[in-house]
Amino acid sequence: MAIRKSGWAKAWPPMAVLAGLLACWQAAVTWGKVDKWLLPSPLAIVQEAIQIWPRLMEHTEATVQLTLLGFAGGSAVGFVLAALLHLIPGFRSAVYPLLVLSQNVPIIAIAPILTMLLGYGLLPKVLLVTVVCFFPITVAMLSGLSSPDAQLRHYFQMIGIGKWQLFWRLELPHAIVHLFSGLKISASYSVLSAIVAEWLGTNKGLGAFMLISFKGFMPDRGYAAVFIIVTLSLTLFGLIVLAERIVIRWQPVKEVE
Amino acid sequence: MSDKASIHAMTTLQVRGIRKSFGKRAARKEVLGGLSLSVADGEFVSIVGPSGSGKTTLFKVIGGLEQPSEGEIWVEGKQTTGERGHISYMPQQSALLPWQSVAGNIELSLAISGLDRKAAKLKTKEWLERIGLDDYADAYPHMLSGGMLQRVSFLRALLAPQRLMLLDEPFGALDALTRLQMQQWLMSIWDQNRRSVLLVTHSIEEALFLSDRIIVLSASPAVVLEEFVVPFERPRSEALWTNPLFNELKQQIYELLKAGGKEANE
């Protein structure tokens, strides 16, 4: 009970603000301050969404698939890369700057190249999401792997731990906390980059649907897609937070009695 | 349990003429200046010395983390200079993994020290019960007090299969009262499982209360200034603190440390 109460206490202020904003939006459109073809009212968006619900869900399914594949791929690549950079001497200093460089190439520029090389299938899109997702995970993991408590490291070295055991027993578990902060960032990135990937040569997915709707002067459909995208992003983020709580149970969080 | 008769039968640790310098050329500084000492099987030896006398470096050399510039380390009759895994160790901070339970921490360290998983598990359970900590077996370290943590840390070192235990100022971070309690507790546990101990401490009283022998080091570069055999019978009690001989020894060691520290400063 105590947890629920405090959860509710935390949740209601932002929800009230959100409800207030939606009400203002609705009022602005209803009383003619904003043109309907430019910005439809929230109620109109919801009505339109209900009408085209099955089609909307089809597109959502495609986007979810792309997001999850890309996110999983990005997480795996990010994780393995961080471990390699950490474990192979000299690798980190040689490769890390290049990784940072890779992040400065805009994805809008990478996308056509991937399409050119790999065609219009699922693969280039998944790759695009992966490219965007791996980086925050690698960076977070690396800082976790190299920062365990010096006392712990010294203790385990004194009792004769090997390099691999040190990695599995100390560095990796310590990096898990950091890993989750990387996963959270990547989760948000993955949905957004999936949307961008769908702008390129496909007619499936919320990204494509959004583009077609706006171009076809059906902004209510476009905004319906935006609502779903936001929900997806929040859901994925929430799932990561939940997973974090389950995995890192040992942490000295506030004791609930 | 090893008996008292065998105490001098075998040396567990021999430190032979260890020298260690850091830095190059003009900036070269000698920390250990030809240090020799030994710990017999089942013997409790303490090292006291002014701060900065290279005790940490000495432990690193014995543990194989640092290669000495000169000299040899022998553990249980084998040369182990620069090799790791021949000792068990208790640091000043308990150094328990925060994501492992108390029992999990002990088991893991025992496994790293060369015990097989099953034996480690059994031994951990048995000893946690024996020292009355079985209620804490599944607790995470952050739930325990400083004194409790050091008990776990000591037990972890005690159960390792290596004969030699290095204790690095194990009670340095505790408050005075907890410290006294811990000394007596340590004594009572050690009496049940006599291992060879090399203890580094800043407290002369602690060294006198716990040890069979005390080695006094000079300021850096560290050499052995003098050795004291501590003549008190075991088991020892708090009554020892008012013993005139106890205080006389304490005074002697204190004077020695003071003089040694001065020499090095000049």
PDB file of N, CA, C and O in Angstrom, chain A residues 151-152 154-162 165 169-174 249-253 255, chain B residues 59-60 63 65 84-85 87 89 91 93 95-99 108-109 112-113 117 140 142 156 166:
ATOM      1  N   GLN A 151      39.304  -0.682  -3.945  1.00  0.00           N
ATOM      2  CA  GLN A 151      39.528  -1.588  -2.804  1.00  0.00           C
ATOM      3  C   GLN A 151      39.175  -3.017  -3.177  1.00  0.00           C
ATOM      4  O   GLN A 151      39.885  -3.956  -2.842  1.00  0.00           O
ATOM      5  N   LEU A 152      38.031  -3.167  -3.857  1.00  0.00           N
ATOM      6  CA  LEU A 152      37.593  -4.498  -4.259  1.00  0.00           C
ATOM      7  C   LEU A 152      38.588  -5.111  -5.234  1.00  0.00           C
ATOM      8  O   LEU A 152      38.973  -6.269  -5.113  1.00  0.00           O
ATOM      9  N   HIS A 154      41.736  -4.424  -5.571  1.00  0.00           N
ATOM     10  CA  HIS A 154      42.959  -4.756  -4.854  1.00  0.00           C
ATOM     11  C   HIS A 154      42.795  -6.046  -4.055  1.00  0.00           C
ATOM     12  O   HIS A 154      43.640  -6.926  -4.079  1.00  0.00           O
ATOM     13  N   TYR A 155      41.652  -6.155  -3.367  1.00  0.00           N
ATOM     14  CA  TYR A 155      41.416  -7.371  -2.585  1.00  0.00           C
ATOM     15  C   TYR A 155      41.478  -8.612  -3.461  1.00  0.00           C
ATOM     16  O   TYR A 155      42.163  -9.583  -3.139  1.00  0.00           O
ATOM     17  N   PHE A 156      40.755  -8.579  -4.564  1.00  0.00           N
ATOM     18  CA  PHE A 156      40.693  -9.780  -5.404  1.00  0.00           C
ATOM     19  C   PHE A 156      42.037 -10.089  -6.057  1.00  0.00           C
ATOM     20  O   PHE A 156      42.381 -11.243  -6.268  1.00  0.00           O
ATOM     21  N   GLN A 157      42.804  -9.047  -6.354  1.00  0.00           N
ATOM     22  CA  GLN A 157      44.139  -9.297  -6.893  1.00  0.00           C
ATOM     23  C   GLN A 157      45.030  -9.930  -5.837  1.00  0.00           C
ATOM     24  O   GLN A 157      45.814 -10.830  -6.139  1.00  0.00           O
ATOM     25  N   MET A 158      44.886  -9.479  -4.599  1.00  0.00           N
ATOM     26  CA  MET A 158      45.698 -10.049  -3.520  1.00  0.00           C
ATOM     27  C   MET A 158      45.414 -11.535  -3.336  1.00  0.00           C
ATOM     28  O   MET A 158      46.318 -12.297  -3.025  1.00  0.00           O
ATOM     29  N   ILE A 159      44.157 -11.942  -3.477  1.00  0.00           N
ATOM     30  CA  ILE A 159      43.897 -13.371  -3.294  1.00  0.00           C
ATOM     31  C   ILE A 159      44.092 -14.150  -4.600  1.00  0.00           C
ATOM     32  O   ILE A 159      43.763 -15.326  -4.678  1.00  0.00           O
ATOM     33  N   GLY A 160      44.636 -13.471  -5.618  1.00  0.00           N
ATOM     34  CA  GLY A 160      45.085 -14.194  -6.804  1.00  0.00           C
ATOM     35  C   GLY A 160      44.024 -14.466  -7.849  1.00  0.00           C
ATOM     36  O   GLY A 160      44.021 -15.517  -8.481  1.00  0.00           O
ATOM     37  N   ILE A 161      43.134 -13.507  -8.080  1.00  0.00           N
ATOM     38  CA  ILE A 161      42.109 -13.696  -9.103  1.00  0.00           C
ATOM     39  C   ILE A 161      42.727 -13.522 -10.489  1.00  0.00           C
ATOM     40  O   ILE A 161      43.671 -12.750 -10.658  1.00  0.00           O
ATOM     41  N   GLY A 162      42.205 -14.280 -11.467  1.00  0.00           N
ATOM     42  CA  GLY A 162      42.697 -14.159 -12.838  1.00  0.00           C
ATOM     43  C   GLY A 162      41.945 -13.070 -13.573  1.00  0.00           C
ATOM     44  O   GLY A 162      40.937 -12.563 -13.094  1.00  0.00           O
ATOM     45  N   GLN A 165      38.277 -14.087 -14.433  1.00  0.00           N
ATOM     46  CA  GLN A 165      37.413 -14.106 -13.246  1.00  0.00           C
ATOM     47  C   GLN A 165      37.143 -12.697 -12.756  1.00  0.00           C
ATOM     48  O   GLN A 165      36.035 -12.391 -12.324  1.00  0.00           O
ATOM     49  N   ARG A 169      33.417 -11.702 -12.381  1.00  0.00           N
ATOM     50  CA  ARG A 169      32.970 -11.596 -10.991  1.00  0.00           C
ATOM     51  C   ARG A 169      32.855 -10.172 -10.486  1.00  0.00           C
ATOM     52  O   ARG A 169      32.047  -9.881  -9.622  1.00  0.00           O
ATOM     53  N   LEU A 170      33.730  -9.302 -10.990  1.00  0.00           N
ATOM     54  CA  LEU A 170      33.745  -7.940 -10.453  1.00  0.00           C
ATOM     55  C   LEU A 170      33.328  -6.898 -11.489  1.00  0.00           C
ATOM     56  O   LEU A 170      32.366  -6.167 -11.291  1.00  0.00           O
ATOM     57  N   GLU A 171      34.052  -6.871 -12.612  1.00  0.00           N
ATOM     58  CA  GLU A 171      33.847  -5.772 -13.559  1.00  0.00           C
ATOM     59  C   GLU A 171      32.477  -5.838 -14.218  1.00  0.00           C
ATOM     60  O   GLU A 171      31.765  -4.834 -14.297  1.00  0.00           O
ATOM     61  N   LEU A 172      32.100  -7.025 -14.679  1.00  0.00           N
ATOM     62  CA  LEU A 172      30.820  -7.138 -15.381  1.00  0.00           C
ATOM     63  C   LEU A 172      29.621  -6.866 -14.475  1.00  0.00           C
ATOM     64  O   LEU A 172      28.773  -6.044 -14.815  1.00  0.00           O
ATOM     65  N   PRO A 173      29.541  -7.512 -13.297  1.00  0.00           N
ATOM     66  CA  PRO A 173      28.398  -7.185 -12.425  1.00  0.00           C
ATOM     67  C   PRO A 173      28.347  -5.707 -12.060  1.00  0.00           C
ATOM     68  O   PRO A 173      27.280  -5.122 -11.979  1.00  0.00           O
ATOM     69  N   HIS A 174      29.523  -5.128 -11.867  1.00  0.00           N
ATOM     70  CA  HIS A 174      29.556  -3.706 -11.544  1.00  0.00           C
ATOM     71  C   HIS A 174      29.033  -2.868 -12.706  1.00  0.00           C
ATOM     72  O   HIS A 174      28.382  -1.842 -12.506  1.00  0.00           O
ATOM     73  N   ARG A 249      18.386  -6.058  -7.595  1.00  0.00           N
ATOM     74  CA  ARG A 249      17.623  -6.066  -6.349  1.00  0.00           C
ATOM     75  C   ARG A 249      18.505  -5.813  -5.131  1.00  0.00           C
ATOM     76  O   ARG A 249      18.033  -5.440  -4.064  1.00  0.00           O
ATOM     77  N   TRP A 250      19.810  -6.043  -5.295  1.00  0.00           N
ATOM     78  CA  TRP A 250      20.717  -5.937  -4.155  1.00  0.00           C
ATOM     79  C   TRP A 250      20.961  -4.508  -3.756  1.00  0.00           C
ATOM     80  O   TRP A 250      21.477  -4.236  -2.678  1.00  0.00           O
ATOM     81  N   GLN A 251      20.604  -3.554  -4.627  1.00  0.00           N
ATOM     82  CA  GLN A 251      20.990  -2.159  -4.356  1.00  0.00           C
ATOM     83  C   GLN A 251      20.329  -1.598  -3.103  1.00  0.00           C
ATOM     84  O   GLN A 251      19.175  -1.872  -2.838  1.00  0.00           O
ATOM     85  N   PRO A 252      21.074  -0.804  -2.362  1.00  0.00           N
ATOM     86  CA  PRO A 252      20.507  -0.207  -1.147  1.00  0.00           C
ATOM     87  C   PRO A 252      19.520   0.909  -1.456  1.00  0.00           C
ATOM     88  O   PRO A 252      19.779   2.069  -1.200  1.00  0.00           O
ATOM     89  N   VAL A 253      18.365   0.549  -2.052  1.00  0.00           N
ATOM     90  CA  VAL A 253      17.316   1.548  -2.266  1.00  0.00           C
ATOM     91  C   VAL A 253      16.589   1.770  -0.953  1.00  0.00           C
ATOM     92  O   VAL A 253      16.779   1.035   0.007  1.00  0.00           O
ATOM     93  N   GLU A 255      14.425   1.434   1.955  1.00  0.00           N
ATOM     94  CA  GLU A 255      13.772   0.222   2.453  1.00  0.00           C
ATOM     95  C   GLU A 255      12.284   0.456   2.639  1.00  0.00           C
ATOM     96  O   GLU A 255      11.868   1.411   3.287  1.00  0.00           O
TER      97      GLU A 255
ATOM     98  N   PHE B  59      53.130  -5.731   1.683  1.00  0.00           N
ATOM     99  CA  PHE B  59      52.017  -6.661   1.463  1.00  0.00           C
ATOM    100  C   PHE B  59      51.819  -6.940  -0.024  1.00  0.00           C
ATOM    101  O   PHE B  59      51.541  -8.066  -0.419  1.00  0.00           O
ATOM    102  N   LYS B  60      51.982  -5.914  -0.817  1.00  0.00           N
ATOM    103  CA  LYS B  60      51.833  -6.108  -2.264  1.00  0.00           C
ATOM    104  C   LYS B  60      52.912  -7.041  -2.804  1.00  0.00           C
ATOM    105  O   LYS B  60      52.656  -7.849  -3.688  1.00  0.00           O
ATOM    106  N   GLY B  63      52.036 -10.544  -1.639  1.00  0.00           N
ATOM    107  CA  GLY B  63      50.891 -11.038  -2.398  1.00  0.00           C
ATOM    108  C   GLY B  63      51.164 -11.240  -3.880  1.00  0.00           C
ATOM    109  O   GLY B  63      50.334 -11.784  -4.590  1.00  0.00           O
ATOM    110  N   LEU B  65      51.656  -8.828  -6.119  1.00  0.00           N
ATOM    111  CA  LEU B  65      51.169  -7.737  -6.968  1.00  0.00           C
ATOM    112  C   LEU B  65      52.316  -6.856  -7.446  1.00  0.00           C
ATOM    113  O   LEU B  65      52.226  -6.228  -8.490  1.00  0.00           O
ATOM    114  N   ARG B  84      50.966 -14.808  -7.558  1.00  0.00           N
ATOM    115  CA  ARG B  84      49.760 -14.529  -6.776  1.00  0.00           C
ATOM    116  C   ARG B  84      49.086 -15.826  -6.358  1.00  0.00           C
ATOM    117  O   ARG B  84      49.370 -16.890  -6.890  1.00  0.00           O
ATOM    118  N   GLY B  85      48.175 -15.693  -5.397  1.00  0.00           N
ATOM    119  CA  GLY B  85      47.334 -16.830  -5.035  1.00  0.00           C
ATOM    120  C   GLY B  85      47.908 -17.728  -3.945  1.00  0.00           C
ATOM    121  O   GLY B  85      47.441 -18.838  -3.753  1.00  0.00           O
ATOM    122  N   ILE B  87      48.348 -16.628  -0.703  1.00  0.00           N
ATOM    123  CA  ILE B  87      48.012 -16.087   0.623  1.00  0.00           C
ATOM    124  C   ILE B  87      46.511 -15.860   0.715  1.00  0.00           C
ATOM    125  O   ILE B  87      45.813 -15.834  -0.285  1.00  0.00           O
ATOM    126  N   TYR B  89      43.790 -12.946   2.478  1.00  0.00           N
ATOM    127  CA  TYR B  89      43.984 -11.524   2.729  1.00  0.00           C
ATOM    128  C   TYR B  89      42.737 -10.900   3.312  1.00  0.00           C
ATOM    129  O   TYR B  89      41.617 -11.191   2.903  1.00  0.00           O
ATOM    130  N   PRO B  91      41.559  -6.988   3.966  1.00  0.00           N
ATOM    131  CA  PRO B  91      41.916  -5.580   3.823  1.00  0.00           C
ATOM    132  C   PRO B  91      41.282  -4.709   4.906  1.00  0.00           C
ATOM    133  O   PRO B  91      40.468  -5.186   5.701  1.00  0.00           O
ATOM    134  N   GLN B  93      39.235  -2.046   4.476  1.00  0.00           N
ATOM    135  CA  GLN B  93      37.797  -1.972   4.182  1.00  0.00           C
ATOM    136  C   GLN B  93      37.363  -3.386   3.831  1.00  0.00           C
ATOM    137  O   GLN B  93      38.095  -4.105   3.185  1.00  0.00           O
ATOM    138  N   ALA B  95      35.697  -4.856   1.688  1.00  0.00           N
ATOM    139  CA  ALA B  95      35.794  -5.300   0.290  1.00  0.00           C
ATOM    140  C   ALA B  95      34.892  -6.487  -0.011  1.00  0.00           C
ATOM    141  O   ALA B  95      35.335  -7.511  -0.515  1.00  0.00           O
ATOM    142  N   LEU B  96      33.610  -6.348   0.331  1.00  0.00           N
ATOM    143  CA  LEU B  96      32.633  -7.369  -0.027  1.00  0.00           C
ATOM    144  C   LEU B  96      31.864  -6.882  -1.255  1.00  0.00           C
ATOM    145  O   LEU B  96      31.562  -5.695  -1.359  1.00  0.00           O
ATOM    146  N   LEU B  97      31.553  -7.809  -2.157  1.00  0.00           N
ATOM    147  CA  LEU B  97      30.792  -7.431  -3.345  1.00  0.00           C
ATOM    148  C   LEU B  97      29.381  -7.034  -2.938  1.00  0.00           C
ATOM    149  O   LEU B  97      28.684  -7.812  -2.285  1.00  0.00           O
ATOM    150  N   PRO B  98      28.932  -5.838  -3.308  1.00  0.00           N
ATOM    151  CA  PRO B  98      27.612  -5.386  -2.850  1.00  0.00           C
ATOM    152  C   PRO B  98      26.447  -6.185  -3.439  1.00  0.00           C
ATOM    153  O   PRO B  98      25.354  -6.172  -2.891  1.00  0.00           O
ATOM    154  N   TRP B  99      26.688  -6.889  -4.572  1.00  0.00           N
ATOM    155  CA  TRP B  99      25.580  -7.634  -5.194  1.00  0.00           C
ATOM    156  C   TRP B  99      25.567  -9.102  -4.785  1.00  0.00           C
ATOM    157  O   TRP B  99      24.795  -9.883  -5.307  1.00  0.00           O
ATOM    158  N   LEU B 108      32.412 -17.239  -2.879  1.00  0.00           N
ATOM    159  CA  LEU B 108      33.136 -16.822  -4.082  1.00  0.00           C
ATOM    160  C   LEU B 108      34.635 -16.711  -3.817  1.00  0.00           C
ATOM    161  O   LEU B 108      35.459 -17.219  -4.585  1.00  0.00           O
ATOM    162  N   SER B 109      34.987 -16.077  -2.696  1.00  0.00           N
ATOM    163  CA  SER B 109      36.410 -15.917  -2.387  1.00  0.00           C
ATOM    164  C   SER B 109      37.079 -17.268  -2.164  1.00  0.00           C
ATOM    165  O   SER B 109      38.215 -17.482  -2.582  1.00  0.00           O
ATOM    166  N   ILE B 112      37.727 -18.783  -5.486  1.00  0.00           N
ATOM    167  CA  ILE B 112      38.879 -18.167  -6.143  1.00  0.00           C
ATOM    168  C   ILE B 112      40.176 -18.665  -5.504  1.00  0.00           C
ATOM    169  O   ILE B 112      41.168 -18.893  -6.173  1.00  0.00           O
ATOM    170  N   SER B 113      40.133 -18.889  -4.182  1.00  0.00           N
ATOM    171  CA  SER B 113      41.331 -19.358  -3.479  1.00  0.00           C
ATOM    172  C   SER B 113      41.621 -20.833  -3.734  1.00  0.00           C
ATOM    173  O   SER B 113      42.578 -21.364  -3.195  1.00  0.00           O
ATOM    174  N   ARG B 117      33.491 -25.692  -5.258  1.00  0.00           N
ATOM    175  CA  ARG B 117      32.230 -25.013  -4.898  1.00  0.00           C
ATOM    176  C   ARG B 117      31.509 -25.644  -3.713  1.00  0.00           C
ATOM    177  O   ARG B 117      31.030 -24.955  -2.820  1.00  0.00           O
ATOM    178  N   TYR B 140      22.555  -8.719   2.304  1.00  0.00           N
ATOM    179  CA  TYR B 140      23.538  -8.037   1.474  1.00  0.00           C
ATOM    180  C   TYR B 140      24.422  -7.162   2.372  1.00  0.00           C
ATOM    181  O   TYR B 140      23.975  -6.685   3.416  1.00  0.00           O
ATOM    182  N   HIS B 142      25.354  -4.139   2.478  1.00  0.00           N
ATOM    183  CA  HIS B 142      24.953  -2.798   2.912  1.00  0.00           C
ATOM    184  C   HIS B 142      23.999  -2.831   4.110  1.00  0.00           C
ATOM    185  O   HIS B 142      23.720  -1.803   4.706  1.00  0.00           O
ATOM    186  N   ARG B 156      36.154 -14.830   5.898  1.00  0.00           N
ATOM    187  CA  ARG B 156      36.459 -15.126   4.502  1.00  0.00           C
ATOM    188  C   ARG B 156      37.950 -15.423   4.321  1.00  0.00           C
ATOM    189  O   ARG B 156      38.341 -16.334   3.592  1.00  0.00           O
ATOM    190  N   LEU B 166      47.218 -12.519   5.569  1.00  0.00           N
ATOM    191  CA  LEU B 166      47.726 -11.165   5.729  1.00  0.00           C
ATOM    192  C   LEU B 166      46.562 -10.279   6.165  1.00  0.00           C
ATOM    193  O   LEU B 166      45.553 -10.208   5.486  1.00  0.00           O
TER     194      LEU B 166
END
